[in-house]
Short mmCIF file of C-alpha atoms in Angstrom, two decimals:
data_model
loop_
_atom_site.label_atom_id
_atom_site.label_comp_id
_atom_site.label_asym_id
_atom_site.label_seq_id
_atom_site.Cartn_x
_atom_site.Cartn_y
_atom_site.Cartn_z
CA UNK F 1 88.45 122.23 65.15
CA UNK F 2 90.82 123.20 67.97
CA UNK F 3 91.66 126.86 68.42
CA UNK F 4 94.94 127.67 66.64
CA UNK F 5 95.91 129.77 69.64
CA UNK F 6 96.16 126.71 71.89
CA UNK F 7 99.53 125.01 72.39
CA UNK F 8 99.86 121.20 72.46
CA UNK F 9 101.80 120.78 75.71
CA UNK F 10 103.19 117.46 76.95
CA UNK F 11 105.27 118.56 79.94
CA UNK F 12 105.99 121.59 82.07
CA UNK F 13 108.82 120.96 84.51
CA UNK F 14 111.72 122.51 86.37
CA UNK F 15 113.56 124.46 87.35
CA UNK F 16 116.47 122.31 86.25
CA UNK F 17 119.73 122.83 84.40
CA UNK F 18 119.79 123.14 80.62
CA UNK F 19 121.68 120.08 79.42
CA UNK F 20 122.50 121.12 75.86
CA UNK F 21 123.72 123.86 73.55
CA UNK F 22 124.99 127.37 74.12
CA UNK F 23 123.29 127.85 77.49
CA UNK F 24 124.33 124.48 78.95
CA UNK F 25 124.13 124.61 82.74
CA UNK F 26 121.62 127.48 82.73
CA UNK F 27 118.87 127.26 85.33
CA UNK F 28 115.65 127.02 83.35
CA UNK F 29 112.06 125.83 83.25
CA UNK F 30 110.93 123.60 80.38
CA UNK F 31 107.80 123.58 78.28
CA UNK F 32 107.74 120.53 76.00
CA UNK F 33 105.39 120.67 73.03
CA UNK F 34 104.00 117.80 70.97
CA UNK F 35 104.57 117.12 67.29
CA UNK F 36 107.56 116.87 64.98
CA UNK F 37 108.13 116.86 61.23
CA UNK F 38 111.15 114.53 61.67
CA UNK F 39 111.43 110.96 62.94
CA UNK F 40 115.07 110.71 63.98
CA UNK F 41 116.28 107.16 64.56
CA UNK F 42 117.85 108.05 67.91
CA UNK F 43 115.31 110.62 69.13
CA UNK F 44 115.25 110.81 72.93
CA UNK F 45 111.77 112.35 72.97
CA UNK F 46 110.00 110.21 70.37
CA UNK F 47 106.94 110.15 72.63
CA UNK F 48 106.23 113.67 71.37
CA UNK F 49 105.52 112.41 67.83
CA UNK F 50 105.22 108.59 67.67
CA UNK F 51 101.82 108.32 69.33
CA UNK F 52 103.00 106.77 72.59
CA UNK F 53 102.50 110.05 74.46
CA UNK F 54 99.22 111.13 72.87
CA UNK F 55 97.34 110.80 76.17
CA UNK F 56 99.72 113.31 77.77
CA UNK F 57 98.94 116.13 75.32
CA UNK F 58 97.01 119.07 76.70
CA UNK F 59 95.85 121.94 74.52
CA UNK F 60 96.62 125.03 76.60
CA UNK F 61 96.27 128.75 75.99
CA UNK F 62 99.42 130.82 76.49
CA UNK F 63 97.95 132.19 79.71
CA UNK F 64 97.43 128.64 81.01
CA UNK F 65 101.02 127.71 80.22
CA UNK F 66 102.15 130.79 82.14
CA UNK F 67 100.01 129.77 85.10
CA UNK F 68 101.48 126.27 85.10
CA UNK F 69 105.04 127.58 84.86
CA UNK F 70 104.44 129.84 87.85
CA UNK F 71 102.65 127.09 89.79
CA UNK F 72 105.49 124.65 89.15
CA UNK F 73 108.51 126.95 89.40
CA UNK F 74 107.21 129.67 91.70
CA UNK F 75 109.45 132.72 91.64
CA UNK F 76 112.64 130.67 91.33
CA UNK F 77 113.29 131.12 87.58
CA UNK F 78 113.91 133.78 84.94
CA UNK F 79 114.46 131.53 81.91
CA UNK F 80 112.20 129.13 80.00
CA UNK F 81 113.25 126.57 77.39
CA UNK F 82 110.62 125.62 74.83
CA UNK F 83 111.30 122.09 73.67
CA UNK F 84 109.73 119.32 71.62
CA UNK F 85 109.35 117.57 69.23
CA UNK F 86 109.80 120.54 67.00
CA UNK F 87 108.25 123.66 68.57
CA UNK F 88 108.92 125.57 65.33
CA UNK F 89 105.79 123.90 63.94
CA UNK F 90 103.67 126.12 66.20
CA UNK F 91 102.99 129.71 65.07
CA UNK F 92 100.92 130.23 68.23
CA UNK F 93 104.04 130.14 70.43
CA UNK F 94 104.58 133.83 69.67
CA UNK F 95 101.98 134.78 72.29
CA UNK F 96 103.66 132.67 74.99
CA UNK F 97 107.08 134.15 74.19
CA UNK F 98 105.63 137.68 74.42
CA UNK F 99 104.02 136.91 77.80
CA UNK F 100 107.30 135.53 79.14
CA UNK F 101 109.18 138.63 78.06
CA UNK F 102 106.56 140.86 79.68
CA UNK F 103 107.55 139.22 82.98
CA UNK F 104 111.27 139.65 82.30
CA UNK F 105 111.75 135.95 81.56
CA UNK F 106 114.22 134.97 78.85
CA UNK F 107 113.56 132.17 76.39
CA UNK F 108 115.50 129.41 74.68
CA UNK F 109 114.43 127.09 71.87
CA UNK F 110 116.03 124.36 69.75
CA UNK F 111 114.82 123.32 66.32
CA UNK F 112 116.30 121.41 63.41
CA UNK F 113 115.92 124.31 60.98
CA UNK F 114 113.16 122.77 58.93
CA UNK F 115 110.55 125.49 59.52
CA UNK F 116 110.72 129.28 59.85
CA UNK F 117 108.67 131.26 62.36
CA UNK F 118 108.64 135.08 62.66
CA UNK F 119 108.90 134.74 66.45
CA UNK F 120 112.44 133.34 66.08
CA UNK F 121 113.47 136.99 66.31
CA UNK F 122 112.14 137.10 69.87
CA UNK F 123 113.97 134.01 71.19
CA UNK F 124 116.89 134.99 73.41
CA UNK F 125 118.86 131.74 72.95
CA UNK F 126 118.02 130.02 69.67
CA UNK F 127 119.72 126.81 68.54
CA UNK F 128 119.47 125.38 65.04
CA UNK F 129 120.34 121.69 65.20
CA UNK F 130 120.26 120.11 61.72
CA UNK F 131 120.25 116.34 61.89
CA UNK F 132 123.23 114.23 60.76
CA UNK F 133 123.14 111.02 58.68
CA UNK F 134 122.68 108.72 61.69
CA UNK F 135 119.26 110.29 62.26
CA UNK F 136 117.94 108.92 58.97
CA UNK F 137 116.73 112.40 58.05
CA UNK F 138 117.78 114.56 55.07
CA UNK F 139 118.68 118.24 55.40
CA UNK F 140 116.94 120.76 53.15
CA UNK F 141 119.99 122.95 52.63
CA UNK F 142 118.16 125.67 50.72
CA UNK F 143 115.67 126.07 53.56
CA UNK F 144 118.38 126.03 56.21
CA UNK F 145 120.35 128.62 54.21
CA UNK F 146 117.28 130.85 54.16
CA UNK F 147 116.64 130.52 57.90
CA UNK F 148 120.28 131.26 58.78
CA UNK F 149 120.32 134.28 56.44
CA UNK F 150 117.14 135.69 58.01
CA UNK F 151 118.51 135.25 61.54
CA UNK F 152 121.77 136.98 60.64
CA UNK F 153 119.90 139.80 58.90
CA UNK F 154 117.74 140.49 61.93
CA UNK F 155 120.66 140.24 64.37
CA UNK F 156 119.35 137.25 66.30
CA UNK F 157 121.43 135.54 68.98
CA UNK F 158 121.65 131.97 67.69
CA UNK F 159 124.00 129.08 67.25
CA UNK F 160 124.29 125.84 65.31
CA UNK F 161 124.63 122.44 66.97
CA UNK F 162 125.16 118.98 65.52
CA UNK F 163 124.83 115.77 67.52
CA UNK F 164 127.56 113.28 66.60
CA UNK F 165 127.29 109.50 66.84
CA UNK F 166 129.93 108.40 64.33
CA UNK F 167 132.50 109.67 61.86
CA UNK F 168 129.90 110.18 59.12
CA UNK F 169 128.08 112.51 61.49
CA UNK F 170 131.32 114.35 62.19
CA UNK F 171 131.91 114.83 58.45
CA UNK F 172 128.36 116.24 58.20
CA UNK F 173 129.08 118.55 61.15
CA UNK F 174 132.14 119.91 59.37
CA UNK F 175 130.01 120.61 56.31
CA UNK F 176 127.57 122.59 58.46
CA UNK F 177 130.36 124.49 60.20
CA UNK F 178 132.06 125.38 56.92
CA UNK F 179 128.78 126.45 55.30
CA UNK F 180 127.93 128.85 58.15
CA UNK F 181 131.44 129.71 59.29
CA UNK F 182 130.49 132.90 61.17
CA UNK F 183 127.82 131.26 63.35
CA UNK F 184 128.85 129.90 66.80
CA UNK F 185 129.07 126.12 66.44
CA UNK F 186 128.62 123.30 68.93
CA UNK F 187 129.29 119.58 68.69
CA UNK F 188 127.46 117.29 71.09
CA UNK F 189 128.15 113.64 71.81
CA UNK F 190 125.14 111.49 70.95
CA UNK F 191 123.37 109.18 73.37
CA UNK F 192 122.80 105.84 71.66
CA UNK F 193 121.70 104.04 74.82
CA UNK F 194 118.10 105.17 75.31
CA UNK F 195 116.84 102.02 77.03
CA UNK F 196 119.04 102.08 80.13
CA UNK F 197 117.06 103.32 83.14
CA UNK F 198 119.84 103.43 85.76
CA UNK F 199 121.86 106.69 85.58
CA UNK F 200 124.96 105.24 87.28
CA UNK F 201 125.17 102.60 84.56
CA UNK F 202 124.81 105.25 81.86
CA UNK F 203 127.62 107.51 82.99
CA UNK F 204 130.66 105.41 81.93
CA UNK F 205 129.16 105.04 78.44
CA UNK F 206 128.40 108.78 78.16
CA UNK F 207 131.88 109.75 79.34
CA UNK F 208 133.42 107.40 76.78
CA UNK F 209 131.34 108.93 73.97
CA UNK F 210 132.29 112.45 75.04
CA UNK F 211 135.98 111.54 75.27
CA UNK F 212 135.76 109.97 71.79
CA UNK F 213 134.28 113.15 70.33
CA UNK F 214 136.84 115.37 72.07
CA UNK F 215 139.63 113.26 70.63
CA UNK F 216 138.34 113.62 67.08
CA UNK F 217 137.56 117.33 67.34
CA UNK F 218 140.84 118.36 68.96
CA UNK F 219 142.88 116.80 66.15
CA UNK F 220 140.84 118.32 63.32
CA UNK F 221 142.02 121.55 61.70
CA UNK F 222 138.54 122.12 60.24
CA UNK F 223 137.05 122.33 63.74
CA UNK F 224 139.20 125.05 65.27
CA UNK F 225 136.41 127.29 66.52
CA UNK F 226 133.96 124.77 67.94
CA UNK F 227 132.57 123.99 71.38
CA UNK F 228 132.44 120.28 72.28
CA UNK F 229 129.71 119.37 74.74
CA UNK F 230 128.27 116.38 76.54
CA UNK F 231 124.51 116.00 76.97
CA UNK F 232 124.81 117.19 80.56
CA UNK F 233 121.45 116.14 81.98
CA UNK F 234 121.98 112.52 80.94
CA UNK F 235 125.18 112.45 83.01
CA UNK F 236 123.10 113.19 86.12
CA UNK F 237 119.69 111.64 85.42
CA UNK F 238 120.26 109.24 82.51
CA UNK F 239 117.18 108.84 80.33
CA UNK F 240 114.69 110.00 82.96
CA UNK F 241 111.92 112.30 81.71
CA UNK F 242 110.94 115.59 83.33
CA UNK F 243 114.41 116.70 84.47
#
């Protein structure tokens, strides 16, 4: 049996700009972990859970992840985003987060809110991103309620984000925003074109989707306090991995 203290790592890359959520544009390194408890229809990192990336998984100790971050990014970063899959499946990430903080490095993490971890309290920029109807997944509202309540109780810096592909997704997003009205809330235009490999051909489509979402959100009185974002990295690099 593998040591529970080892982290299933698929990629370490950067520094690059954070393309999503409340720290969009932030210079950051990325650590992408394997495994997810969801199978979203439009997932842009399905290789982390569908078996196609199984040969890329390395089981690394927290110290080895730190070494790879420093080898890859040198001294040029002070922020690390832990991505997936769903990194909230991994209790052993607490050690990595502690090591990063010991070096004065801030952390960000996004999860769908399907699993609680005590180390959520230590994440500097935490995003809960429950999945809308277009994903094919169902939200466990009682569990999400519990996670949000715990984060508020412990004074965590976190936000909610919903990716929107269609009007049913937007209706879902409004439900989320209304349910947790005091939590900073972000809408993000979905990328439904995951097979295009040429960034310049992607950009007109992505701009159109962002403009569509802006148009809906600006006219909606139930979305007065929201941030409306593109998926920034896809505007520059399209569907390329490792950026």
